[in-house]
Short mmCIF file of C-alpha atoms in Angstrom, two decimals:
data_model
loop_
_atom_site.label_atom_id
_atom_site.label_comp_id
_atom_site.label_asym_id
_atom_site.label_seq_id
_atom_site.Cartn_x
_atom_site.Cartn_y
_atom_site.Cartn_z
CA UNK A 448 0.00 0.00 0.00
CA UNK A 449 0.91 3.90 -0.58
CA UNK A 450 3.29 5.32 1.82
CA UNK A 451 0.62 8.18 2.11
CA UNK A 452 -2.17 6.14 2.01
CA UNK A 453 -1.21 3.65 4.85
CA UNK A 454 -2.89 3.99 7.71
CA UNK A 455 -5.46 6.55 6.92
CA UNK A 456 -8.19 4.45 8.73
CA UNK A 457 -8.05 4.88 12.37
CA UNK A 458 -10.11 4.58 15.53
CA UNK A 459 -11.15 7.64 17.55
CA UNK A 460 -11.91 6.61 21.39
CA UNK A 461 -14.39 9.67 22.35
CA UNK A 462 -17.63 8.23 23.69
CA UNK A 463 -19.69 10.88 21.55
CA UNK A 464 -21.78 10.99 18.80
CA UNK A 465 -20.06 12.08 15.63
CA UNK A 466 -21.69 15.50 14.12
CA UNK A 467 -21.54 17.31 10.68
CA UNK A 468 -19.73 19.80 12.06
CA UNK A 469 -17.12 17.29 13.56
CA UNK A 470 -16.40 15.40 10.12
CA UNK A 471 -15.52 19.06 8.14
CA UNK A 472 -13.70 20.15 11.36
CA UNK A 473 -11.46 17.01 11.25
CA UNK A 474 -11.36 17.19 7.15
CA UNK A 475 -9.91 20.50 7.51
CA UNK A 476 -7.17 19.32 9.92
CA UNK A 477 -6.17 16.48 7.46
CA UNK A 478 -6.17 18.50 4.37
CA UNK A 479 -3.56 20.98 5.87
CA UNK A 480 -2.24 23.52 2.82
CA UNK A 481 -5.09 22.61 0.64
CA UNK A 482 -7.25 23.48 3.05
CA UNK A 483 -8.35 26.63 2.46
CA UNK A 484 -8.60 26.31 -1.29
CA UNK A 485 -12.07 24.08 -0.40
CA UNK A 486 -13.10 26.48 2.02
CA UNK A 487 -17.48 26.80 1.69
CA UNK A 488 -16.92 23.37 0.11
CA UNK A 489 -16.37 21.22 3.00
CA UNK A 490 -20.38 20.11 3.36
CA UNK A 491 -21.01 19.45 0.08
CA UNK A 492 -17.36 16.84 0.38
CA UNK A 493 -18.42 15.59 3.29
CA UNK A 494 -22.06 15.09 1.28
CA UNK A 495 -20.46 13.63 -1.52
CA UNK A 496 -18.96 11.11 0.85
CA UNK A 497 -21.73 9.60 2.66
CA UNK A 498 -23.67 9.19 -0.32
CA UNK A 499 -20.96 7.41 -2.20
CA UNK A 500 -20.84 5.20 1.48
CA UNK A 501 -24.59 4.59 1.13
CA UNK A 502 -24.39 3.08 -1.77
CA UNK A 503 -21.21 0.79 -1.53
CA UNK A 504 -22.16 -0.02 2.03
CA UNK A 505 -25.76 -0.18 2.60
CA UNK A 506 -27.17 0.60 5.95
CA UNK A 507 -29.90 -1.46 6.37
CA UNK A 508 -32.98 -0.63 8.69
CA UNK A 509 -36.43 -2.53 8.88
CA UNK A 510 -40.10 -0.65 9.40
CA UNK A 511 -43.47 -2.48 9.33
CA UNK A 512 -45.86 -1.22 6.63
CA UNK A 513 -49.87 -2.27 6.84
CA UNK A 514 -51.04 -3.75 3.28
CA UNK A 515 -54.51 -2.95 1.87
CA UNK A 516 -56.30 -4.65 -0.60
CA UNK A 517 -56.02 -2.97 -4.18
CA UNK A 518 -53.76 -0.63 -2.70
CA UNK A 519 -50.07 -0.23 -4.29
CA UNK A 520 -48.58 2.88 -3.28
CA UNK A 521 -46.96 3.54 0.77
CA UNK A 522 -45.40 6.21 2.54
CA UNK A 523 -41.70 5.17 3.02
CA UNK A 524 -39.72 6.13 5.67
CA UNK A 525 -38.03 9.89 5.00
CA UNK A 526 -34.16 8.14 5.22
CA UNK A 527 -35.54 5.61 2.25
CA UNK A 528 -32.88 4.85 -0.26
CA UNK A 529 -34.17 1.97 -1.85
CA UNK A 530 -36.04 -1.43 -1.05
CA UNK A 531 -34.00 -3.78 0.10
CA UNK A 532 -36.76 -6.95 0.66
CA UNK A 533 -40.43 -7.12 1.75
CA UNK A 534 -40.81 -9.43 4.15
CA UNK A 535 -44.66 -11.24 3.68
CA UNK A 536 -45.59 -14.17 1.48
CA UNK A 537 -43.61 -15.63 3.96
CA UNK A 538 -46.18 -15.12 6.76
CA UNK A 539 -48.60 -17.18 4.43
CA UNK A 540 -49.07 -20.67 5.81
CA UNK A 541 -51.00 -22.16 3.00
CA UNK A 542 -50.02 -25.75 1.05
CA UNK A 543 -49.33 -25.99 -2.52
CA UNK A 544 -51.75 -28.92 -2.74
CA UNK A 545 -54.47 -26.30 -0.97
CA UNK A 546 -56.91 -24.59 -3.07
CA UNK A 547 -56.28 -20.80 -1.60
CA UNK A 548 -52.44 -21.54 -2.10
CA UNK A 549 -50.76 -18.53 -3.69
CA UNK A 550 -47.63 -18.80 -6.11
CA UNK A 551 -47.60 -15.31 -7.53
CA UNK A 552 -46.62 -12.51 -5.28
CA UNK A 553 -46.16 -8.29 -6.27
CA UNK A 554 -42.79 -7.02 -6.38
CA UNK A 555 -41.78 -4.40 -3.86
CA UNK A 556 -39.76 -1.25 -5.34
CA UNK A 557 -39.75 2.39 -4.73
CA UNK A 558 -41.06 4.66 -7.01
CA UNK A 559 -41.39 8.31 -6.99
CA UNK A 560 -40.89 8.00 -3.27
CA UNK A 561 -43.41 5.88 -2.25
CA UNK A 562 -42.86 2.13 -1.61
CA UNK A 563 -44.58 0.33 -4.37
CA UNK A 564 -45.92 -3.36 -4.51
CA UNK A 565 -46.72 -4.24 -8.34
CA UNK A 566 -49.45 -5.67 -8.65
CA UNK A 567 -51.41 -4.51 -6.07
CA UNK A 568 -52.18 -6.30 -3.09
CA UNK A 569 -55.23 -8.53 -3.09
CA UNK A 570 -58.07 -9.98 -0.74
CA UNK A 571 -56.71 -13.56 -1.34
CA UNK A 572 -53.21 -12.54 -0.34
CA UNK A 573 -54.38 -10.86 2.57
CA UNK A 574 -56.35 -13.43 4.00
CA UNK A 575 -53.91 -16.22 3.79
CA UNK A 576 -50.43 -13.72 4.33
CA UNK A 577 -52.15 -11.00 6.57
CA UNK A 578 -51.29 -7.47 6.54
CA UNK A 579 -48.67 -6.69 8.36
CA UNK A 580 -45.20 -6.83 6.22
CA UNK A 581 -42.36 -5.79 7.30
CA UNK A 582 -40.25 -4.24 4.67
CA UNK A 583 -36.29 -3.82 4.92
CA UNK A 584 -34.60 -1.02 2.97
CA UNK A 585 -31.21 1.29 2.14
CA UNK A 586 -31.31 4.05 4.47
CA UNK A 587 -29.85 7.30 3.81
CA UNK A 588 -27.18 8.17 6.37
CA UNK A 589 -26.97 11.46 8.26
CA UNK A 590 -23.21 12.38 10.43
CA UNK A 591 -24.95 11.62 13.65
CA UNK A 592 -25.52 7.69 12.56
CA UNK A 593 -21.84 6.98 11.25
CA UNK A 594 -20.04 4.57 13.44
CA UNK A 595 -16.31 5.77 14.18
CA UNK A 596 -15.25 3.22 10.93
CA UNK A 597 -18.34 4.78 8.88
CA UNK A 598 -16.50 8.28 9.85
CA UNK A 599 -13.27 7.28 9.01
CA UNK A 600 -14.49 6.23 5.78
CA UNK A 601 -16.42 9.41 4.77
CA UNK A 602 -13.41 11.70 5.81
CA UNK A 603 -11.06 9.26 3.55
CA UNK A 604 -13.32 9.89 0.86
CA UNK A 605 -13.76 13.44 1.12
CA UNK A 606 -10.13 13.81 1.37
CA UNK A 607 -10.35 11.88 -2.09
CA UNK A 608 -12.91 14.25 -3.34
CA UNK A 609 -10.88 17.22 -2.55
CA UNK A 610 -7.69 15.70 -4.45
CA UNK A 611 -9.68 15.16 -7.44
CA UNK A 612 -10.90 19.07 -7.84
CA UNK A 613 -7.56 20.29 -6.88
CA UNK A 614 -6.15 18.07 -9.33
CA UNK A 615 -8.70 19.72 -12.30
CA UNK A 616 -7.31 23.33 -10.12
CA UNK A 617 -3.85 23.41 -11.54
CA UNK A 618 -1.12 20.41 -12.38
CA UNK A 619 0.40 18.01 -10.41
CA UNK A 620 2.23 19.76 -8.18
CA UNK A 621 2.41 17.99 -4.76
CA UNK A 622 0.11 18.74 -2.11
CA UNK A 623 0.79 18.40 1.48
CA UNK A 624 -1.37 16.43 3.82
CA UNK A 625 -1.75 14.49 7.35
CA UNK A 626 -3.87 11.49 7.30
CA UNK A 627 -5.07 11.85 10.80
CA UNK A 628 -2.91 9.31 12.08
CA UNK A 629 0.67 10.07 11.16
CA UNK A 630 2.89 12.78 12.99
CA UNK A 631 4.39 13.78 9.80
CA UNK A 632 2.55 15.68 6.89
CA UNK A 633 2.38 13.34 3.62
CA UNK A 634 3.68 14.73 0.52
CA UNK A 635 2.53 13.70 -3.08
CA UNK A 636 0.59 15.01 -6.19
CA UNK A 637 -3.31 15.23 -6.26
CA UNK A 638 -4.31 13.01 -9.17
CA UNK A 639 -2.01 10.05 -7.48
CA UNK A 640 -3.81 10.80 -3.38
CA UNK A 641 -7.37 11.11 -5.11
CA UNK A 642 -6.50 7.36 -6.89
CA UNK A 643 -4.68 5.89 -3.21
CA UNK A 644 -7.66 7.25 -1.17
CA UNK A 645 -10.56 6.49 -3.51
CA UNK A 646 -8.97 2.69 -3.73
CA UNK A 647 -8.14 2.77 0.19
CA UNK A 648 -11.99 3.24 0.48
CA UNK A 649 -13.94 0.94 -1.58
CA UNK A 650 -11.27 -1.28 -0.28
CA UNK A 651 -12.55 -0.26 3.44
CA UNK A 652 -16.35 -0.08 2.12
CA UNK A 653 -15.67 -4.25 1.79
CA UNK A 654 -14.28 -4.63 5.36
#
């Protein structure tokens, strides 16, 4: 691995809950000279970031949703990414050899922000599955939810982020950093940390 790149991931040991502020606080420190060249920029990084951590490493959260008959459309939860599974045919204890035995089932997707079973729901389903489902999805992350990895991993790839504008900025003239981990500042172009930290985490995304 990268000289500069080694190590970036580390473990903080404060008993507190990480905020916004926090993350662009401690992506300032890291990004030492280049610092204030993303200055107003920081959020919209540190945006970047979780997003690009929501999708390579889902966060998964369950909610219970109450099916009607003939009724397709439900409110999803606000933090709703995507569907991950809806959890009902299951619940239907029914035989194959019985004659109110069900083998075709709606799909479960979002669309235009609603959670969407296709077809709809019908009486027969609901009177041998019930209607309570409970549906699993991609939630959309907020600071305060990161775990000290999940952190780690959104400043590494806002420190990535950064690299990549100040690489379109000017030529590749080396930038000086600190990783957050090492004493000593690391010293090396833009276009080379923005490839090292982008591959350090998808690499840590898989951990």
């Amino acid at each position: 691995m990268d000289e500069y790149c080694c190590a970036i991931l580390f473990w903080r040991k404060v008993g507190k809950v990480m905020t916004k502020e926090d993350l662009i606080n401690q992506l300032k420190q890291r990004l030492s000279d280049v610092a204030d060249k993303i200055d107003g920029f920081e959020e919209s990084l540190i945006n970047t970031a979780i997003s690009h951590l929501d999708q390579l490493r889902p966060s998964i959260k369950k909610t219970t949703l109450t099916l009607s008959a003939s009724e397709g459309s439900y409110d999803a939860p606000d933090d709703t990414i995507e569907v991950n599974r809806l959890i009902w045919q299951e619940n239907a204890t029914t035989q194959p050899w019985e004659s109110n035995h069900i083998d075709a089932w709606p799909e479960c997707f979002m669309l235009e922000g609603k959670v969407t079973l296709s077809p709809k729901p019908s009486v027969a389903q609901i009177s041998v599955a019930g209607s309570d489902a409970v549906l699993y999805y991609h939630a959309k992350r907020q600071a305060e939810d990161l775990s000290d990895y999940e952190a780690d991993l959104v400043l590494l790839r806002a420190m990535a982020e950064a690299m990549r504008l100040e690489s379109i900025r000017k030529s590749n003239k080396p930038v000086q950093l600190r990783d957050g981990h090492s004493p000593n500042p690391k010293n090396a172009t833009p276009s080379s940390l923005y490839e090292a930290f982008l591959q350090e985490f998808k690499e840590g995304c898989r951990g």
